[in-house]
PDB file of C-alpha atoms in Angstrom:
ATOM      1  CA  UNK A  18     -46.214   6.461 -28.801  1.00 43.00           C
ATOM      2  CA  UNK A  19     -43.126   4.767 -27.345  1.00 43.00           C
ATOM      3  CA  UNK A  20     -43.445   1.261 -26.023  1.00 40.00           C
ATOM      4  CA  UNK A  21     -42.156   0.547 -22.485  1.00 41.00           C
ATOM      5  CA  UNK A  22     -39.130  -1.198 -23.976  1.00 42.00           C
ATOM      6  CA  UNK A  23     -38.166   1.998 -25.822  1.00 40.00           C
ATOM      7  CA  UNK A  24     -37.953   4.391 -22.881  1.00 40.00           C
ATOM      8  CA  UNK A  25     -37.552   4.719 -19.140  1.00 43.00           C
ATOM      9  CA  UNK A  26     -40.087   6.162 -16.726  1.00 45.00           C
ATOM     10  CA  UNK A  27     -38.801   9.653 -17.518  1.00 49.00           C
ATOM     11  CA  UNK A  28     -39.136   9.168 -21.297  1.00 50.00           C
ATOM     12  CA  UNK A  29     -35.393   8.820 -21.802  1.00 55.00           C
ATOM     13  CA  UNK A  30     -34.986   6.654 -24.921  1.00 55.00           C
ATOM     14  CA  UNK A  31     -33.411   3.346 -23.909  1.00 55.00           C
ATOM     15  CA  UNK A  32     -31.509   3.002 -27.189  1.00 53.00           C
ATOM     16  CA  UNK A  33     -29.848   6.452 -27.013  1.00 66.00           C
ATOM     17  CA  UNK A  34     -26.634   7.173 -25.139  1.00 64.00           C
ATOM     18  CA  UNK A  35     -26.335  10.387 -23.187  1.00 63.00           C
ATOM     19  CA  UNK A  36     -23.862  12.712 -24.900  1.00 62.00           C
ATOM     20  CA  UNK A  37     -22.196  15.965 -23.922  1.00 59.00           C
ATOM     21  CA  UNK A  38     -22.003  19.062 -26.150  1.00 68.00           C
ATOM     22  CA  UNK A  39     -18.970  17.614 -27.984  1.00 69.00           C
ATOM     23  CA  UNK A  40     -20.782  14.328 -28.682  1.00 67.00           C
ATOM     24  CA  UNK A  41     -18.821  12.237 -26.155  1.00 60.00           C
ATOM     25  CA  UNK A  42     -20.738   9.567 -24.280  1.00 54.00           C
ATOM     26  CA  UNK A  43     -21.605  11.029 -20.870  1.00 60.00           C
ATOM     27  CA  UNK A  44     -24.089   9.538 -18.438  1.00 68.00           C
ATOM     28  CA  UNK A  45     -26.620  12.263 -17.628  1.00 78.00           C
ATOM     29  CA  UNK A  46     -28.400  10.329 -14.882  1.00 85.00           C
ATOM     30  CA  UNK A  47     -28.530  12.163 -11.589  1.00 86.00           C
ATOM     31  CA  UNK A  48     -26.154  10.901  -8.902  1.00 88.00           C
ATOM     32  CA  UNK A  49     -26.240  10.653  -5.138  1.00 84.00           C
ATOM     33  CA  UNK A  50     -23.576  12.111  -2.856  1.00 82.00           C
ATOM     34  CA  UNK A  51     -21.340   9.064  -3.342  1.00 88.00           C
ATOM     35  CA  UNK A  52     -21.594   9.273  -7.127  1.00 84.00           C
ATOM     36  CA  UNK A  53     -23.996   6.355  -7.567  1.00 84.00           C
ATOM     37  CA  UNK A  54     -26.364   6.780 -10.526  1.00 87.00           C
ATOM     38  CA  UNK A  55     -29.999   7.375  -9.660  1.00 82.00           C
ATOM     39  CA  UNK A  56     -32.986   6.803 -11.969  1.00 88.00           C
ATOM     40  CA  UNK A  57     -33.641   9.473 -14.582  1.00 88.00           C
ATOM     41  CA  UNK A  58     -35.899  12.129 -13.088  1.00 88.00           C
ATOM     42  CA  UNK A  59     -34.746  11.487  -9.506  1.00 88.00           C
ATOM     43  CA  UNK A  60     -33.388  14.299  -7.371  1.00 88.00           C
ATOM     44  CA  UNK A  61     -29.603  14.047  -7.220  1.00 84.00           C
ATOM     45  CA  UNK A  62     -26.788  16.223  -5.980  1.00 85.00           C
ATOM     46  CA  UNK A  63     -25.221  18.742  -8.365  1.00 83.00           C
ATOM     47  CA  UNK A  64     -22.444  17.193 -10.399  1.00 79.00           C
ATOM     48  CA  UNK A  65     -18.962  18.605 -10.590  1.00 76.00           C
ATOM     49  CA  UNK A  66     -18.259  20.204 -13.927  1.00 81.00           C
ATOM     50  CA  UNK A  67     -15.484  18.357 -15.740  1.00 83.00           C
ATOM     51  CA  UNK A  68     -12.384  19.868 -17.271  1.00 85.00           C
ATOM     52  CA  UNK A  69     -12.204  22.865 -14.935  1.00 89.00           C
ATOM     53  CA  UNK A  70      -8.727  24.318 -14.675  1.00 93.00           C
ATOM     54  CA  UNK A  71      -8.152  25.634 -11.156  1.00 96.00           C
ATOM     55  CA  UNK A  72      -5.129  27.001  -9.365  1.00 97.00           C
ATOM     56  CA  UNK A  73      -3.657  24.295  -7.113  1.00 97.00           C
ATOM     57  CA  UNK A  74      -4.791  26.048  -3.916  1.00 97.00           C
ATOM     58  CA  UNK A  75      -8.328  26.252  -5.333  1.00 97.00           C
ATOM     59  CA  UNK A  76      -8.190  22.540  -6.171  1.00 98.00           C
ATOM     60  CA  UNK A  77      -7.236  21.636  -2.611  1.00 98.00           C
ATOM     61  CA  UNK A  78      -9.872  23.943  -1.092  1.00 98.00           C
ATOM     62  CA  UNK A  79     -12.674  22.692  -3.374  1.00 97.00           C
ATOM     63  CA  UNK A  80     -11.748  19.053  -2.841  1.00 98.00           C
ATOM     64  CA  UNK A  81     -11.640  19.549   0.938  1.00 98.00           C
ATOM     65  CA  UNK A  82     -15.079  21.190   0.872  1.00 97.00           C
ATOM     66  CA  UNK A  83     -16.517  18.230  -1.029  1.00 97.00           C
ATOM     67  CA  UNK A  84     -14.799  15.705   1.229  1.00 97.00           C
ATOM     68  CA  UNK A  85     -16.177  17.485   4.307  1.00 97.00           C
ATOM     69  CA  UNK A  86     -19.666  17.318   2.760  1.00 96.00           C
ATOM     70  CA  UNK A  87     -19.321  13.541   2.362  1.00 96.00           C
ATOM     71  CA  UNK A  88     -18.875  13.731  -1.413  1.00 96.00           C
ATOM     72  CA  UNK A  89     -15.553  11.994  -2.094  1.00 97.00           C
ATOM     73  CA  UNK A  90     -16.653  10.959  -5.598  1.00 95.00           C
ATOM     74  CA  UNK A  91     -17.051  14.620  -6.483  1.00 95.00           C
ATOM     75  CA  UNK A  92     -13.712  15.472  -4.819  1.00 97.00           C
ATOM     76  CA  UNK A  93     -12.047  12.842  -6.996  1.00 96.00           C
ATOM     77  CA  UNK A  94     -13.337  14.681 -10.073  1.00 95.00           C
ATOM     78  CA  UNK A  95     -11.721  17.904  -8.828  1.00 97.00           C
ATOM     79  CA  UNK A  96      -8.396  16.092  -8.317  1.00 98.00           C
ATOM     80  CA  UNK A  97      -8.769  14.454 -11.720  1.00 96.00           C
ATOM     81  CA  UNK A  98      -9.075  17.876 -13.353  1.00 97.00           C
ATOM     82  CA  UNK A  99      -5.789  18.918 -11.684  1.00 97.00           C
ATOM     83  CA  UNK A 100      -4.165  15.638 -12.723  1.00 95.00           C
ATOM     84  CA  UNK A 101      -5.158  16.167 -16.360  1.00 94.00           C
ATOM     85  CA  UNK A 102      -4.494  19.916 -16.601  1.00 94.00           C
ATOM     86  CA  UNK A 103      -1.563  20.445 -14.235  1.00 92.00           C
ATOM     87  CA  UNK A 104       2.134  20.338 -14.915  1.00 94.00           C
ATOM     88  CA  UNK A 105       3.604  16.948 -15.758  1.00 95.00           C
ATOM     89  CA  UNK A 106       5.757  16.884 -12.629  1.00 95.00           C
ATOM     90  CA  UNK A 107       2.642  17.124 -10.407  1.00 96.00           C
ATOM     91  CA  UNK A 108       0.437  14.570 -12.144  1.00 96.00           C
ATOM     92  CA  UNK A 109       1.313  11.713  -9.790  1.00 96.00           C
ATOM     93  CA  UNK A 110       0.433  13.860  -6.764  1.00 97.00           C
ATOM     94  CA  UNK A 111      -3.025  14.700  -8.130  1.00 98.00           C
ATOM     95  CA  UNK A 112      -3.581  11.153  -9.387  1.00 97.00           C
ATOM     96  CA  UNK A 113      -2.727   9.797  -5.943  1.00 98.00           C
ATOM     97  CA  UNK A 114      -5.113  12.235  -4.254  1.00 98.00           C
ATOM     98  CA  UNK A 115      -7.838  11.239  -6.744  1.00 98.00           C
ATOM     99  CA  UNK A 116      -7.236   7.575  -5.880  1.00 98.00           C
ATOM    100  CA  UNK A 117      -7.598   8.377  -2.176  1.00 98.00           C
ATOM    101  CA  UNK A 118     -10.952  10.066  -2.837  1.00 98.00           C
ATOM    102  CA  UNK A 119     -12.145   7.113  -4.931  1.00 97.00           C
ATOM    103  CA  UNK A 120     -10.963   4.736  -2.215  1.00 98.00           C
ATOM    104  CA  UNK A 121     -13.042   6.636   0.342  1.00 98.00           C
ATOM    105  CA  UNK A 122     -15.968   6.502  -2.098  1.00 97.00           C
ATOM    106  CA  UNK A 123     -15.758   2.726  -2.419  1.00 97.00           C
ATOM    107  CA  UNK A 124     -15.308   2.284   1.326  1.00 97.00           C
ATOM    108  CA  UNK A 125     -18.397   4.405   2.038  1.00 97.00           C
ATOM    109  CA  UNK A 126     -20.373   2.400  -0.535  1.00 95.00           C
ATOM    110  CA  UNK A 127     -19.470  -0.791   1.350  1.00 95.00           C
ATOM    111  CA  UNK A 128     -16.857  -2.104  -1.100  1.00 96.00           C
ATOM    112  CA  UNK A 129     -14.169  -3.020   1.453  1.00 96.00           C
ATOM    113  CA  UNK A 130     -11.815  -4.756  -0.979  1.00 97.00           C
ATOM    114  CA  UNK A 131     -11.851  -2.040  -3.633  1.00 97.00           C
ATOM    115  CA  UNK A 132     -11.839   0.750  -1.074  1.00 97.00           C
ATOM    116  CA  UNK A 133      -8.829  -0.594   0.829  1.00 98.00           C
ATOM    117  CA  UNK A 134      -6.927  -1.307  -2.391  1.00 98.00           C
ATOM    118  CA  UNK A 135      -7.447   2.223  -3.742  1.00 98.00           C
ATOM    119  CA  UNK A 136      -6.669   3.848  -0.405  1.00 98.00           C
ATOM    120  CA  UNK A 137      -3.344   2.011  -0.263  1.00 98.00           C
ATOM    121  CA  UNK A 138      -2.570   2.702  -3.919  1.00 98.00           C
ATOM    122  CA  UNK A 139      -3.278   6.417  -3.432  1.00 98.00           C
ATOM    123  CA  UNK A 140      -1.219   6.522  -0.221  1.00 98.00           C
ATOM    124  CA  UNK A 141       1.677   4.911  -2.076  1.00 98.00           C
ATOM    125  CA  UNK A 142       1.397   7.346  -4.988  1.00 97.00           C
ATOM    126  CA  UNK A 143       1.311  10.417  -2.735  1.00 97.00           C
ATOM    127  CA  UNK A 144       4.234   9.139  -0.636  1.00 97.00           C
ATOM    128  CA  UNK A 145       6.245   8.243  -3.722  1.00 96.00           C
ATOM    129  CA  UNK A 146       5.591  11.636  -5.297  1.00 96.00           C
ATOM    130  CA  UNK A 147       6.627  13.473  -2.097  1.00 96.00           C
ATOM    131  CA  UNK A 148       9.942  11.572  -2.126  1.00 96.00           C
ATOM    132  CA  UNK A 149      10.549  12.152  -5.845  1.00 94.00           C
ATOM    133  CA  UNK A 150      12.818  14.687  -7.507  1.00 91.00           C
ATOM    134  CA  UNK A 151       9.941  17.173  -7.972  1.00 88.00           C
ATOM    135  CA  UNK A 152       8.057  16.249  -4.830  1.00 91.00           C
ATOM    136  CA  UNK A 153       7.495  18.135  -1.620  1.00 90.00           C
ATOM    137  CA  UNK A 154       6.228  17.096   1.780  1.00 88.00           C
ATOM    138  CA  UNK A 155       3.573  19.842   1.901  1.00 95.00           C
ATOM    139  CA  UNK A 156       2.645  20.862  -1.661  1.00 96.00           C
ATOM    140  CA  UNK A 157       0.003  23.604  -1.551  1.00 97.00           C
ATOM    141  CA  UNK A 158      -0.294  22.936   2.172  1.00 96.00           C
ATOM    142  CA  UNK A 159      -1.276  19.261   1.693  1.00 97.00           C
ATOM    143  CA  UNK A 160       0.420  17.191   4.389  1.00 97.00           C
ATOM    144  CA  UNK A 161       1.325  14.192   2.222  1.00 97.00           C
ATOM    145  CA  UNK A 162       2.594  12.113   5.165  1.00 96.00           C
ATOM    146  CA  UNK A 163      -0.549  12.692   7.237  1.00 97.00           C
ATOM    147  CA  UNK A 164      -2.838  12.005   4.258  1.00 98.00           C
ATOM    148  CA  UNK A 165      -1.013   8.754   3.471  1.00 98.00           C
ATOM    149  CA  UNK A 166      -1.214   7.715   7.139  1.00 98.00           C
ATOM    150  CA  UNK A 167      -4.972   8.508   7.165  1.00 98.00           C
ATOM    151  CA  UNK A 168      -5.482   6.358   4.059  1.00 98.00           C
ATOM    152  CA  UNK A 169      -3.590   3.365   5.428  1.00 98.00           C
ATOM    153  CA  UNK A 170      -5.469   3.536   8.745  1.00 98.00           C
ATOM    154  CA  UNK A 171      -8.813   3.776   6.963  1.00 98.00           C
ATOM    155  CA  UNK A 172      -7.864   0.828   4.723  1.00 98.00           C
ATOM    156  CA  UNK A 173      -7.217  -1.293   7.839  1.00 98.00           C
ATOM    157  CA  UNK A 174     -10.522  -0.210   9.406  1.00 97.00           C
ATOM    158  CA  UNK A 175     -12.429  -1.002   6.217  1.00 97.00           C
ATOM    159  CA  UNK A 176     -10.874  -4.452   5.983  1.00 96.00           C
ATOM    160  CA  UNK A 177     -11.820  -5.056   9.627  1.00 96.00           C
ATOM    161  CA  UNK A 178     -15.449  -4.458   8.654  1.00 95.00           C
ATOM    162  CA  UNK A 179     -15.939  -0.965  10.049  1.00 92.00           C
ATOM    163  CA  UNK A 180     -18.721   0.956   8.286  1.00 93.00           C
ATOM    164  CA  UNK A 181     -17.537   4.212   6.751  1.00 96.00           C
ATOM    165  CA  UNK A 182     -19.362   7.534   6.735  1.00 97.00           C
ATOM    166  CA  UNK A 183     -17.574   9.547   4.039  1.00 97.00           C
ATOM    167  CA  UNK A 184     -18.003  12.939   5.707  1.00 95.00           C
ATOM    168  CA  UNK A 185     -16.959  11.759   9.155  1.00 97.00           C
ATOM    169  CA  UNK A 186     -13.911   9.868   7.863  1.00 97.00           C
ATOM    170  CA  UNK A 187     -12.799  12.506   5.353  1.00 97.00           C
ATOM    171  CA  UNK A 188      -9.106  13.403   5.530  1.00 97.00           C
ATOM    172  CA  UNK A 189      -7.786  16.805   6.540  1.00 97.00           C
ATOM    173  CA  UNK A 190      -5.683  17.564   3.486  1.00 97.00           C
ATOM    174  CA  UNK A 191      -3.856  20.443   5.103  1.00 95.00           C
ATOM    175  CA  UNK A 192      -3.473  18.795   8.502  1.00 75.00           C
TER     176      UNK A 192
END
């Protein structure tokens, strides 16, 4: 029989790391809607599968759905998939959008400093990409100027101490 030091309440061995099918370390703990780990055995929200290759329009639609549901952490994972699997010339766009989603995540968790910093970094990345040689103002219908403006405004609100509800403050990616 395991001693209490060897396992958690759900009999997950304390000395074993969670691993995916390829053997990579992957935390299998359930997560809440903002991506915070919950205790093993707790009821969490379904996690986004990683490494999904989607068409850009599907990426935007799925991320918007998750943002509207108050799940910016999960939306960031969708953007991260596009960042990692998309064409090189679009990586900064998707990375910037992922940073915006993570910034909203931190802001909703109450981390004003980290949230504001990531919101501004993402706004800068999206704006810079739109002005670049390969950039566009409305790639896949995403209004880069409006999204960057949303992020900067939210960053100011967060720094002023305003509480953030992720679903209520989610951006409208397509305006």
